[in-house]
Amino acid sequence: MRCRLQRLFQRKFKVSLLFLLLLALLVHVAMDLALPAARRPCVCNAKASGVPSGSPMLAGPKTLSLRILQDFSGSNGSLEKSSQPQGVRLQARAGDPGIRHQTGEGNAGQIKGSKLAALFKHPLYNIPVPELTEKDKLFVVNPMEKFSLHSSRSDEWVSSSKAEMLLPTGKTAYDTYPAWLKFHVGINRYELYPRQDPLMPSLLRDLATQRIVSSVQKSGGTQLKLIMTFPNYGQALFKPMKQTRDQETPIDFFYFSDFERHNAEIAAFHLDRILDFRRIPPVSGRLVNITKEIRDITTDKKLAKTFFISPAGNVCFYGECSYYCSTEHALCGKPDQLEGSMATLLPDKTLAKRRSWRSPWRRSYHKSKKAEWELNPNYCAQVREMPPYNRGHRLLDLIDMTILDFLMGNMDRHHYETFEKFGNDTFLLHLDNGRGFGTHSRDELSILAPLRQCCSIKKSTYLRLQLLATQPYRLSDLLREALATDPLAPVLAEPHLQALDRRLGKVLVAVGRCLAGAAHPDKVLVDDVGSRV
């Protein structure tokens, strides 16, 4: 009897256990069916909060995309495919704060190969500039003027006014120009250099490797900078390394007392190119021998007096300038090797005059006083009435520069320059970026004052910013790839690259708030591309 009861109990226990397992399986299946609906993000309050529906604050990589290009090439609108933008129109409404691009599921993944190469093939980076006329070019080239080697044993180039005019078969005068001169000749009203510039690799290589035949201190400025001259008469502006890449600007430092950073100049050039502004002259990193490439060849007597050997046996110098030119702030090699940035010099001002403009959003450069724009929320209305901001695209160009500065944390933009020949209808030069990338742990929203107060931005700029917030073209990934080819790589510490994505999101949020409160959205997203596509 006891054995029979024991077997009965075991049988009932097994049945109960199987029932519980079946019940658990059914619950698990029910949860799987219900979960996708529960995971859908709520966007009902997006407009009320001012966050654009296309913002990375609300959307994942698959939903944050651009509708603009859905029919750019007559294909399925894939973000990863190259296409020609001629004869098609941007398919976006200026009033749509959540401009997106209808893409396939595969576009949310990683791009195979170079992201940078894929970006420059993207239709947004192939919008043509207007056809150039002679008056749109900075220089008109004499087709008979060529450069040739002074002798078979010399690296020096000479203008060949006295040389024979017969060029080798298949060559033009332009073919004989060194890279820096080709860069100067290519400057025009609309761009400092072309998007797909075949000259760029050789120009950057020259900056990093050309023999230095002269080093003199650049006059003016608050910190030490040198002008380096190459055998082919090309020149570069050298900014030496003053601090390591992982040193952040102390929180108690005023922006005008901060160091200028050589790596910030390098990163700013590549960031400016990725944003498709192309308003910073090419910059490369370089390791310079202080003894052989500065001290032994300088003709600058004031600079020559400042060289010394430190107690550690390193070669040091400090030059003469307004700040940080003293033995306490000397630049020292290891023992004579020193990092620095080499920036291509623009054409001499005697050949191509430039005009300097004071920024309307210039800071006070005073420890306690504030500028008018910091006190008056309607300050932009005044600016819109002032020349040259009362016509053309000057104000929008300045807002472009503001976005560049915010992304790299540069608070030191007191002036900017333009080429005088082109008047008001031309781009702004984004020079002197050494105070960028000083902090990565905090974002200085006051830099965005022109965008937030004026609530205007070029449509092309906004669309590219949205593109750079998507997974296939993440801004930090693109800049990391671009900087990896520099001789001084890694140029930026990783936290600075990660800060770019965070700051880009804040720029898109600022534009979204403008769109949400605008009676006329087309005044927020100003169409600057409709007539050129």
Short mmCIF file of C-alpha atoms in Angstrom, two decimals:
data_model
loop_
_atom_site.label_atom_id
_atom_site.label_comp_id
_atom_site.label_asym_id
_atom_site.label_seq_id
_atom_site.Cartn_x
_atom_site.Cartn_y
_atom_site.Cartn_z
CA MET A 1 0.00 0.00 0.00
CA ARG A 2 2.78 2.38 0.92
CA CYS A 3 4.61 1.76 -2.38
CA ARG A 4 1.42 2.39 -4.38
CA LEU A 5 0.86 5.77 -2.65
CA GLN A 6 4.48 6.73 -3.24
CA ARG A 7 4.23 5.99 -7.00
CA LEU A 8 0.94 7.93 -7.22
CA PHE A 9 2.49 10.92 -5.51
CA GLN A 10 5.49 10.89 -7.87
CA ARG A 11 3.20 10.70 -10.91
CA LYS A 12 1.13 13.71 -9.73
CA PHE A 13 4.31 15.67 -8.97
CA LYS A 14 5.64 15.11 -12.48
CA VAL A 15 2.33 16.21 -14.04
CA SER A 16 2.29 19.37 -11.89
CA LEU A 17 5.87 20.15 -12.86
CA LEU A 18 5.11 19.74 -16.57
CA PHE A 19 2.07 21.99 -16.18
CA LEU A 20 4.15 24.73 -14.52
CA LEU A 21 6.76 24.54 -17.27
CA LEU A 22 4.08 24.84 -19.95
CA LEU A 23 2.56 27.81 -18.16
CA ALA A 24 5.95 29.56 -17.97
CA LEU A 25 6.48 28.97 -21.69
CA LEU A 26 3.11 30.51 -22.54
CA VAL A 27 3.84 33.58 -20.36
CA HIS A 28 7.23 34.00 -22.07
CA VAL A 29 5.66 33.87 -25.56
CA ALA A 30 2.97 36.37 -24.55
CA MET A 31 5.61 38.79 -23.24
CA ASP A 32 7.63 38.54 -26.47
CA LEU A 33 4.55 39.38 -28.53
CA ALA A 34 3.65 42.37 -26.38
CA LEU A 35 7.18 43.80 -25.86
CA PRO A 36 7.79 45.55 -29.27
CA ALA A 37 4.75 47.75 -28.77
CA ALA A 38 5.88 48.61 -25.24
CA ARG A 39 9.35 49.57 -26.47
CA ARG A 40 8.15 52.16 -28.96
CA PRO A 41 9.42 55.60 -27.85
CA CYS A 42 6.84 58.22 -27.05
CA VAL A 43 7.29 61.31 -29.20
CA CYS A 44 4.00 62.94 -28.33
CA ASN A 45 5.71 65.70 -26.34
CA ALA A 46 8.62 66.29 -28.74
CA LYS A 47 7.20 69.43 -30.25
CA ALA A 48 6.22 70.86 -26.90
CA SER A 49 9.73 70.37 -25.54
CA GLY A 50 11.36 71.88 -28.59
CA VAL A 51 13.31 68.75 -29.47
CA PRO A 52 13.19 67.96 -33.18
CA SER A 53 11.75 64.57 -34.01
CA GLY A 54 14.88 63.83 -36.01
CA SER A 55 17.08 64.58 -33.02
CA PRO A 56 19.39 61.94 -31.55
CA MET A 57 17.80 62.83 -28.23
CA LEU A 58 14.67 60.92 -29.32
CA ALA A 59 15.62 58.65 -32.17
CA GLY A 60 17.92 55.69 -32.56
CA PRO A 61 20.34 55.28 -35.46
CA LYS A 62 17.71 53.66 -37.69
CA THR A 63 15.14 56.44 -37.31
CA LEU A 64 17.49 59.42 -37.34
CA SER A 65 17.96 59.90 -41.04
CA LEU A 66 17.35 62.34 -43.86
CA ARG A 67 14.31 62.39 -46.10
CA ILE A 68 16.03 64.93 -48.30
CA LEU A 69 17.87 62.37 -50.41
CA GLN A 70 15.16 59.79 -50.97
CA ASP A 71 15.09 60.52 -54.70
CA PHE A 72 18.43 62.26 -55.17
CA SER A 73 19.80 59.63 -57.52
CA GLY A 74 16.63 58.00 -58.73
CA SER A 75 17.48 54.96 -56.61
CA ASN A 76 16.17 53.78 -53.27
CA GLY A 77 17.87 56.70 -51.55
CA SER A 78 20.50 54.69 -49.73
CA LEU A 79 22.78 56.81 -47.57
CA GLU A 80 25.70 54.60 -48.54
CA LYS A 81 25.42 55.03 -52.33
CA SER A 82 27.11 57.73 -54.34
CA SER A 83 25.01 59.70 -56.77
CA GLN A 84 25.17 62.79 -58.94
CA PRO A 85 22.97 65.65 -57.69
CA GLN A 86 22.60 67.39 -61.04
CA GLY A 87 19.10 67.84 -62.32
CA VAL A 88 17.36 66.92 -59.08
CA ARG A 89 15.90 68.90 -56.21
CA LEU A 90 16.16 68.64 -52.46
CA GLN A 91 13.04 66.91 -51.23
CA ALA A 92 12.61 68.52 -47.85
CA ARG A 93 10.23 71.03 -46.39
CA ALA A 94 11.82 73.93 -44.56
CA GLY A 95 9.14 73.78 -41.90
CA ASP A 96 9.68 70.14 -41.00
CA PRO A 97 11.71 70.03 -37.77
CA GLY A 98 12.22 66.31 -38.13
CA ILE A 99 13.65 66.11 -41.65
CA ARG A 100 14.48 62.47 -42.27
CA HIS A 101 15.67 60.26 -45.03
CA GLN A 102 13.73 57.11 -45.89
CA THR A 103 16.39 54.44 -45.95
CA GLY A 104 16.63 50.70 -45.91
CA GLU A 105 17.36 48.79 -42.74
CA GLY A 106 20.97 48.24 -43.82
CA ASN A 107 21.80 51.94 -43.65
CA ALA A 108 21.71 51.93 -39.86
CA GLY A 109 24.70 49.60 -39.75
CA GLN A 110 28.36 50.21 -40.23
CA ILE A 111 29.79 51.33 -43.56
CA LYS A 112 32.32 48.93 -45.00
CA GLY A 113 35.67 50.58 -45.61
CA SER A 114 36.33 54.27 -45.12
CA LYS A 115 33.50 56.27 -43.59
CA LEU A 116 35.23 59.45 -44.66
CA ALA A 117 35.34 58.37 -48.31
CA ALA A 118 31.67 57.41 -48.14
CA LEU A 119 30.80 60.80 -46.63
CA PHE A 120 32.49 62.73 -49.42
CA LYS A 121 30.56 60.65 -51.99
CA HIS A 122 27.27 61.48 -50.31
CA PRO A 123 24.93 63.74 -52.37
CA LEU A 124 24.95 66.40 -49.64
CA TYR A 125 28.69 66.69 -50.24
CA ASN A 126 28.32 66.95 -53.99
CA ILE A 127 26.08 69.97 -54.34
CA PRO A 128 27.84 71.95 -57.09
CA VAL A 129 29.13 75.48 -56.58
CA PRO A 130 28.06 78.11 -59.14
CA GLU A 131 30.05 78.25 -62.35
CA LEU A 132 33.19 80.31 -61.83
CA THR A 133 33.93 83.46 -63.81
CA GLU A 134 37.22 85.35 -63.86
CA LYS A 135 35.97 87.76 -61.17
CA ASP A 136 35.17 84.79 -58.89
CA LYS A 137 38.81 83.65 -58.82
CA LEU A 138 41.28 85.11 -56.35
CA PHE A 139 44.05 85.02 -58.97
CA VAL A 140 43.99 85.11 -62.74
CA VAL A 141 46.81 82.81 -63.90
CA ASN A 142 49.11 83.70 -66.76
CA PRO A 143 49.00 80.54 -68.92
CA MET A 144 52.61 81.13 -70.02
CA GLU A 145 54.09 81.64 -66.54
CA LYS A 146 55.73 78.51 -65.19
CA PHE A 147 57.97 77.36 -62.35
CA SER A 148 61.09 75.30 -62.94
CA LEU A 149 64.04 73.94 -60.96
CA HIS A 150 66.87 76.42 -60.57
CA SER A 151 69.39 73.68 -61.30
CA SER A 152 69.55 69.92 -61.35
CA ARG A 153 71.15 69.91 -57.89
CA SER A 154 68.77 72.39 -56.25
CA ASP A 155 65.33 71.98 -54.69
CA GLU A 156 64.54 75.66 -55.24
CA TRP A 157 61.82 76.77 -57.59
CA VAL A 158 62.06 79.96 -59.61
CA SER A 159 59.52 81.92 -61.57
CA SER A 160 60.55 81.44 -65.17
CA SER A 161 59.96 84.87 -66.68
CA LYS A 162 63.41 84.57 -68.26
CA ALA A 163 63.20 80.85 -68.97
CA GLU A 164 62.08 79.31 -72.23
CA MET A 165 58.32 79.24 -72.66
CA LEU A 166 58.23 75.83 -74.32
CA LEU A 167 56.79 73.32 -71.86
CA PRO A 168 57.21 69.54 -71.97
CA THR A 169 54.66 67.80 -74.17
CA GLY A 170 51.34 67.30 -72.42
CA LYS A 171 52.12 69.77 -69.62
CA THR A 172 50.69 73.19 -68.84
CA ALA A 173 52.18 75.97 -66.75
CA TYR A 174 49.95 74.88 -63.85
CA ASP A 175 51.62 71.45 -63.84
CA THR A 176 54.92 73.08 -62.91
CA TYR A 177 53.54 74.82 -59.81
CA PRO A 178 54.40 73.51 -56.31
CA ALA A 179 51.47 72.33 -54.20
CA TRP A 180 51.21 75.51 -52.13
CA LEU A 181 50.92 77.67 -55.27
CA LYS A 182 48.26 75.40 -56.74
CA PHE A 183 46.34 75.84 -53.47
CA HIS A 184 46.56 79.63 -53.76
CA VAL A 185 45.50 79.59 -57.40
CA GLY A 186 42.46 77.44 -56.57
CA ILE A 187 40.94 79.86 -54.04
CA ASN A 188 37.69 81.40 -55.28
CA ARG A 189 34.64 83.28 -54.08
CA TYR A 190 32.86 80.15 -52.86
CA GLU A 191 35.52 77.90 -51.34
CA LEU A 192 39.08 77.85 -50.04
CA TYR A 193 39.64 74.48 -51.70
CA PRO A 194 37.42 71.93 -53.53
CA ARG A 195 35.66 69.07 -51.75
CA GLN A 196 37.36 66.36 -53.78
CA ASP A 197 40.71 68.09 -53.90
CA PRO A 198 43.39 65.81 -55.42
CA LEU A 199 45.99 68.32 -54.24
CA MET A 200 45.26 67.83 -50.51
CA PRO A 201 47.42 64.71 -49.85
CA SER A 202 50.52 66.23 -51.45
CA LEU A 203 49.98 69.58 -49.72
CA LEU A 204 49.67 67.93 -46.29
CA ARG A 205 52.70 65.76 -47.05
CA ASP A 206 54.76 68.84 -47.92
CA LEU A 207 53.80 70.48 -44.61
CA ALA A 208 54.99 67.40 -42.74
CA THR A 209 58.16 66.58 -44.67
CA GLN A 210 59.50 69.52 -46.72
CA ARG A 211 62.95 70.72 -45.64
CA ILE A 212 62.79 73.90 -43.54
CA VAL A 213 65.19 76.56 -44.79
CA SER A 214 64.10 79.47 -42.59
CA SER A 215 62.38 79.95 -39.22
CA VAL A 216 61.39 83.37 -37.88
CA GLN A 217 58.93 84.48 -35.25
CA LYS A 218 55.58 85.79 -36.47
CA SER A 219 55.03 89.33 -35.26
CA GLY A 220 51.97 90.17 -33.19
CA GLY A 221 49.72 87.78 -31.35
CA THR A 222 49.61 86.81 -27.71
CA GLN A 223 51.64 83.60 -27.93
CA LEU A 224 54.71 82.34 -29.77
CA LYS A 225 54.29 81.29 -33.41
CA LEU A 226 56.91 80.78 -36.12
CA ILE A 227 56.85 81.18 -39.89
CA MET A 228 58.64 78.31 -41.60
CA THR A 229 59.85 78.58 -45.20
CA PHE A 230 60.45 75.64 -47.55
CA PRO A 231 62.85 75.34 -50.50
CA ASN A 232 59.97 75.82 -52.99
CA TYR A 233 59.09 79.16 -51.35
CA GLY A 234 56.06 77.69 -49.63
CA GLN A 235 55.47 78.88 -46.07
CA ALA A 236 53.68 77.50 -43.03
CA LEU A 237 52.68 78.81 -39.62
CA PHE A 238 54.17 76.66 -36.86
CA LYS A 239 52.41 76.48 -33.48
CA PRO A 240 54.47 74.50 -30.94
CA MET A 241 53.14 72.03 -28.41
CA LYS A 242 52.46 73.62 -25.02
CA GLN A 243 50.60 70.89 -23.15
CA THR A 244 49.71 67.23 -23.43
CA ARG A 245 46.55 66.00 -25.14
CA ASP A 246 44.82 64.86 -21.96
CA GLN A 247 45.22 68.19 -20.11
CA GLU A 248 41.92 70.04 -19.84
CA THR A 249 41.75 73.81 -19.40
CA PRO A 250 41.29 74.46 -15.64
CA ILE A 251 37.74 75.55 -14.81
CA ASP A 252 39.00 78.78 -13.22
CA PHE A 253 40.86 79.90 -16.36
CA PHE A 254 39.43 82.76 -18.39
CA TYR A 255 39.14 81.95 -22.09
CA PHE A 256 41.59 84.73 -23.00
CA SER A 257 44.32 83.37 -20.72
CA ASP A 258 44.19 79.82 -22.03
CA PHE A 259 47.03 78.17 -23.96
CA GLU A 260 46.85 77.79 -27.72
CA ARG A 261 47.05 74.10 -28.60
CA HIS A 262 48.84 72.75 -31.65
CA ASN A 263 46.60 69.68 -31.83
CA ALA A 264 43.50 71.91 -31.82
CA GLU A 265 44.71 73.54 -35.05
CA ILE A 266 45.10 70.13 -36.69
CA ALA A 267 41.73 68.83 -35.49
CA ALA A 268 39.94 72.09 -36.42
CA PHE A 269 41.07 71.79 -40.05
CA HIS A 270 39.72 68.25 -40.37
CA LEU A 271 36.48 69.08 -38.52
CA ASP A 272 35.92 72.11 -40.75
CA ARG A 273 36.37 69.88 -43.80
CA ILE A 274 33.98 67.21 -42.47
CA LEU A 275 31.34 69.90 -41.89
CA ASP A 276 31.88 70.90 -45.54
CA PHE A 277 32.76 74.51 -44.66
CA ARG A 278 36.30 74.26 -46.06
CA ARG A 279 37.30 77.65 -44.67
CA ILE A 280 40.44 76.66 -42.71
CA PRO A 281 43.77 76.40 -44.60
CA PRO A 282 45.25 72.86 -44.59
CA VAL A 283 47.11 71.89 -41.40
CA SER A 284 49.41 68.97 -40.62
CA GLY A 285 51.24 67.89 -37.50
CA ARG A 286 55.02 67.76 -37.55
CA LEU A 287 57.90 66.79 -35.28
CA VAL A 288 60.50 69.58 -35.52
CA ASN A 289 64.15 69.51 -34.50
CA ILE A 290 64.61 72.71 -32.46
CA THR A 291 68.37 72.75 -33.03
CA LYS A 292 68.59 72.10 -36.76
CA GLU A 293 65.25 73.48 -37.96
CA ILE A 294 64.89 76.57 -35.76
CA ARG A 295 67.97 77.67 -33.79
CA ASP A 296 70.67 77.00 -36.40
CA ILE A 297 68.83 78.57 -39.33
CA THR A 298 66.91 81.47 -37.82
CA THR A 299 67.72 85.01 -38.96
CA ASP A 300 65.50 86.45 -36.23
CA LYS A 301 67.94 87.99 -33.74
CA LYS A 302 65.32 88.50 -31.04
CA LEU A 303 64.29 84.86 -31.26
CA ALA A 304 67.92 83.67 -31.30
CA LYS A 305 68.58 85.32 -27.92
CA THR A 306 65.94 83.19 -26.19
CA PHE A 307 67.46 79.72 -26.72
CA PHE A 308 68.98 77.88 -23.75
CA ILE A 309 69.71 74.40 -22.41
CA SER A 310 67.49 73.37 -19.51
CA PRO A 311 68.82 71.65 -16.35
CA ALA A 312 67.49 68.39 -17.83
CA GLY A 313 69.68 68.89 -20.92
CA ASN A 314 66.82 69.78 -23.28
CA VAL A 315 66.98 72.55 -25.90
CA CYS A 316 64.49 75.30 -25.05
CA PHE A 317 63.40 78.72 -26.33
CA TYR A 318 60.61 81.20 -25.58
CA GLY A 319 60.70 84.09 -28.08
CA GLU A 320 58.92 87.42 -27.56
CA CYS A 321 55.14 87.85 -27.30
CA SER A 322 52.41 89.37 -25.15
CA TYR A 323 51.84 86.29 -22.98
CA TYR A 324 53.69 83.09 -22.08
CA CYS A 325 57.03 84.16 -23.59
CA SER A 326 59.40 83.74 -20.65
CA THR A 327 61.72 81.14 -19.17
CA GLU A 328 58.78 80.00 -17.00
CA HIS A 329 56.81 79.16 -20.14
CA ALA A 330 59.68 78.04 -22.38
CA LEU A 331 59.15 75.47 -25.12
CA CYS A 332 61.50 72.53 -24.65
CA GLY A 333 62.33 69.57 -26.83
CA LYS A 334 63.09 65.98 -25.86
CA PRO A 335 66.01 66.64 -26.06
CA ASP A 336 65.44 68.80 -29.14
CA GLN A 337 62.36 67.20 -30.78
CA LEU A 338 59.20 69.31 -30.48
CA GLU A 339 55.68 68.67 -31.76
CA GLY A 340 53.76 71.38 -33.53
CA SER A 341 51.12 72.18 -36.13
CA MET A 342 52.08 73.39 -39.60
CA ALA A 343 49.34 75.47 -41.24
CA THR A 344 49.52 76.52 -44.87
CA LEU A 345 49.86 80.29 -45.12
CA LEU A 346 47.32 82.17 -47.19
CA PRO A 347 48.53 84.40 -50.06
CA ASP A 348 50.46 87.46 -48.93
CA LYS A 349 48.17 90.39 -48.19
CA THR A 350 50.02 92.50 -50.74
CA LEU A 351 48.79 90.06 -53.41
CA ALA A 352 45.36 89.23 -51.99
CA LYS A 353 44.08 91.80 -49.52
CA ARG A 354 42.02 90.54 -46.61
CA ARG A 355 39.63 92.49 -44.46
CA SER A 356 39.33 91.87 -40.74
CA TRP A 357 35.85 92.06 -39.18
CA ARG A 358 35.03 92.33 -35.50
CA SER A 359 32.50 89.66 -34.52
CA PRO A 360 29.18 91.09 -33.25
CA TRP A 361 29.24 88.33 -30.62
CA ARG A 362 32.76 89.15 -29.48
CA ARG A 363 33.30 88.58 -25.77
CA SER A 364 34.25 91.46 -23.49
CA TYR A 365 37.75 90.07 -22.71
CA HIS A 366 37.29 91.52 -19.24
CA LYS A 367 37.20 89.58 -15.99
CA SER A 368 33.89 91.07 -14.80
CA LYS A 369 32.20 92.99 -17.62
CA LYS A 370 29.77 91.34 -20.00
CA ALA A 371 29.22 92.07 -23.67
CA GLU A 372 25.90 93.50 -24.88
CA TRP A 373 24.79 90.22 -26.48
CA GLU A 374 25.06 88.55 -23.06
CA LEU A 375 22.62 91.06 -21.55
CA ASN A 376 20.16 91.68 -24.40
CA PRO A 377 18.14 88.63 -25.56
CA ASN A 378 16.93 90.60 -28.62
CA TYR A 379 20.46 91.52 -29.65
CA CYS A 380 20.19 89.73 -32.99
CA ALA A 381 17.53 92.19 -34.18
CA GLN A 382 20.16 94.93 -33.92
CA VAL A 383 22.73 92.87 -35.80
CA ARG A 384 20.30 92.21 -38.66
CA GLU A 385 20.07 95.97 -39.23
CA MET A 386 23.84 96.50 -39.38
CA PRO A 387 25.98 96.17 -42.52
CA PRO A 388 27.21 93.70 -43.65
CA TYR A 389 24.66 91.50 -41.84
CA ASN A 390 21.63 93.28 -43.30
CA ARG A 391 21.98 91.56 -46.68
CA GLY A 392 23.43 88.46 -48.28
CA HIS A 393 24.45 85.39 -46.32
CA ARG A 394 27.05 86.95 -43.99
CA LEU A 395 25.01 86.30 -40.83
CA LEU A 396 24.39 82.67 -41.83
CA ASP A 397 28.11 82.22 -42.51
CA LEU A 398 28.85 83.57 -39.05
CA ILE A 399 26.38 81.08 -37.56
CA ASP A 400 28.23 78.30 -39.41
CA MET A 401 31.41 79.48 -37.70
CA THR A 402 29.57 79.53 -34.37
CA ILE A 403 28.61 75.86 -34.78
CA LEU A 404 32.21 74.93 -35.58
CA ASP A 405 33.39 76.79 -32.47
CA PHE A 406 30.77 75.18 -30.23
CA LEU A 407 31.67 71.68 -31.39
CA MET A 408 35.32 72.22 -30.46
CA GLY A 409 34.66 74.47 -27.44
CA ASN A 410 36.41 77.57 -28.82
CA MET A 411 35.37 80.77 -26.96
CA ASP A 412 38.07 82.95 -28.51
CA ARG A 413 36.47 84.12 -31.78
CA HIS A 414 36.78 87.90 -31.57
CA HIS A 415 37.50 88.61 -35.28
CA TYR A 416 37.24 86.89 -38.63
CA GLU A 417 38.54 87.72 -42.11
CA THR A 418 37.35 87.74 -45.73
CA PHE A 419 39.12 88.27 -49.05
CA GLU A 420 38.55 91.90 -49.97
CA LYS A 421 38.26 91.18 -53.70
CA PHE A 422 34.97 89.30 -53.23
CA GLY A 423 33.22 91.95 -51.13
CA ASN A 424 30.33 90.76 -48.98
CA ASP A 425 29.40 87.81 -51.19
CA THR A 426 31.98 85.26 -50.04
CA PHE A 427 32.88 82.88 -47.23
CA LEU A 428 34.50 83.70 -43.86
CA LEU A 429 38.00 82.48 -43.08
CA HIS A 430 38.08 80.36 -39.91
CA LEU A 431 41.58 81.24 -38.69
CA ASP A 432 43.30 80.87 -35.28
CA ASN A 433 41.63 77.82 -33.75
CA GLY A 434 44.28 77.02 -31.15
CA ARG A 435 41.94 77.57 -28.20
CA GLY A 436 39.59 74.84 -29.31
CA PHE A 437 39.46 71.36 -27.78
CA GLY A 438 40.54 72.62 -24.37
CA THR A 439 37.70 70.94 -22.47
CA HIS A 440 35.65 67.83 -23.07
CA SER A 441 33.76 67.50 -19.78
CA ARG A 442 31.64 70.65 -20.18
CA ASP A 443 29.86 72.37 -23.06
CA GLU A 444 29.90 76.17 -23.31
CA LEU A 445 26.38 76.95 -24.58
CA SER A 446 27.10 80.68 -24.75
CA ILE A 447 29.13 80.00 -27.91
CA LEU A 448 25.83 79.15 -29.62
CA ALA A 449 24.35 82.59 -28.87
CA PRO A 450 24.17 83.70 -32.55
CA LEU A 451 22.22 80.55 -33.49
CA ARG A 452 19.92 80.67 -30.45
CA GLN A 453 19.23 84.41 -30.64
CA CYS A 454 18.82 84.67 -34.43
CA CYS A 455 17.13 81.28 -34.93
CA SER A 456 18.48 80.98 -38.46
CA ILE A 457 20.70 78.40 -40.12
CA LYS A 458 21.49 77.36 -43.67
CA LYS A 459 19.41 74.40 -44.73
CA SER A 460 22.50 72.70 -46.16
CA THR A 461 24.32 73.06 -42.83
CA TYR A 462 21.37 71.68 -40.87
CA LEU A 463 20.96 68.70 -43.18
CA ARG A 464 24.66 67.83 -42.94
CA LEU A 465 24.52 68.10 -39.16
CA GLN A 466 21.61 65.67 -39.13
CA LEU A 467 23.55 63.32 -41.36
CA LEU A 468 26.56 63.47 -39.03
CA ALA A 469 24.31 62.43 -36.14
CA THR A 470 23.40 59.14 -37.81
CA GLN A 471 25.19 55.87 -37.08
CA PRO A 472 26.79 55.38 -40.53
CA TYR A 473 28.31 58.88 -40.47
CA ARG A 474 28.87 59.52 -36.77
CA LEU A 475 30.90 62.72 -36.39
CA SER A 476 33.33 61.31 -33.84
CA ASP A 477 34.09 58.32 -36.06
CA LEU A 478 34.75 60.53 -39.07
CA LEU A 479 37.11 62.87 -37.22
CA ARG A 480 38.90 59.92 -35.61
CA GLU A 481 39.50 58.44 -39.06
CA ALA A 482 40.66 61.75 -40.53
CA LEU A 483 43.12 62.39 -37.68
CA ALA A 484 44.54 58.85 -37.84
CA THR A 485 46.55 59.78 -40.93
CA ASP A 486 48.30 62.74 -39.29
CA PRO A 487 52.01 62.31 -38.41
CA LEU A 488 51.24 63.15 -34.76
CA ALA A 489 48.34 60.72 -34.36
CA PRO A 490 46.55 60.32 -32.04
CA VAL A 491 45.82 64.05 -32.28
CA LEU A 492 42.92 64.22 -29.82
CA ALA A 493 42.26 62.34 -26.59
CA GLU A 494 39.23 60.06 -26.92
CA PRO A 495 36.96 62.10 -24.57
CA HIS A 496 37.21 65.08 -26.96
CA LEU A 497 35.95 62.93 -29.82
CA GLN A 498 33.06 61.63 -27.73
CA ALA A 499 32.15 65.20 -26.72
CA LEU A 500 31.59 66.05 -30.39
CA ASP A 501 28.57 63.73 -30.65
CA ARG A 502 27.08 65.14 -27.45
CA ARG A 503 27.52 68.73 -28.64
CA LEU A 504 26.14 67.96 -32.07
CA GLY A 505 22.97 66.72 -30.40
CA LYS A 506 22.68 70.04 -28.54
CA VAL A 507 23.01 72.01 -31.79
CA LEU A 508 20.16 69.98 -33.32
CA VAL A 509 18.04 70.55 -30.21
CA ALA A 510 18.63 74.31 -30.48
CA VAL A 511 17.48 74.32 -34.10
CA GLY A 512 14.49 72.15 -33.16
CA ARG A 513 13.38 74.69 -30.57
CA CYS A 514 13.62 77.46 -33.13
CA LEU A 515 11.51 75.46 -35.58
CA ALA A 516 8.93 74.59 -32.92
CA GLY A 517 8.36 78.25 -32.07
CA ALA A 518 8.63 79.71 -35.57
CA ALA A 519 5.66 81.24 -37.36
CA HIS A 520 7.62 80.97 -40.62
CA PRO A 521 9.90 77.90 -40.52
CA ASP A 522 11.54 78.90 -43.81
CA LYS A 523 13.14 81.78 -41.92
CA VAL A 524 14.78 79.26 -39.59
CA LEU A 525 16.02 76.89 -42.29
CA VAL A 526 17.14 79.30 -44.99
CA ASP A 527 17.24 77.57 -48.37
CA ASP A 528 20.74 78.03 -49.78
CA VAL A 529 20.78 75.05 -52.13
CA GLY A 530 17.50 75.03 -54.04
CA SER A 531 18.85 76.84 -57.08
CA ARG A 532 22.00 74.69 -57.31
CA VAL A 533 20.59 71.17 -57.40
#
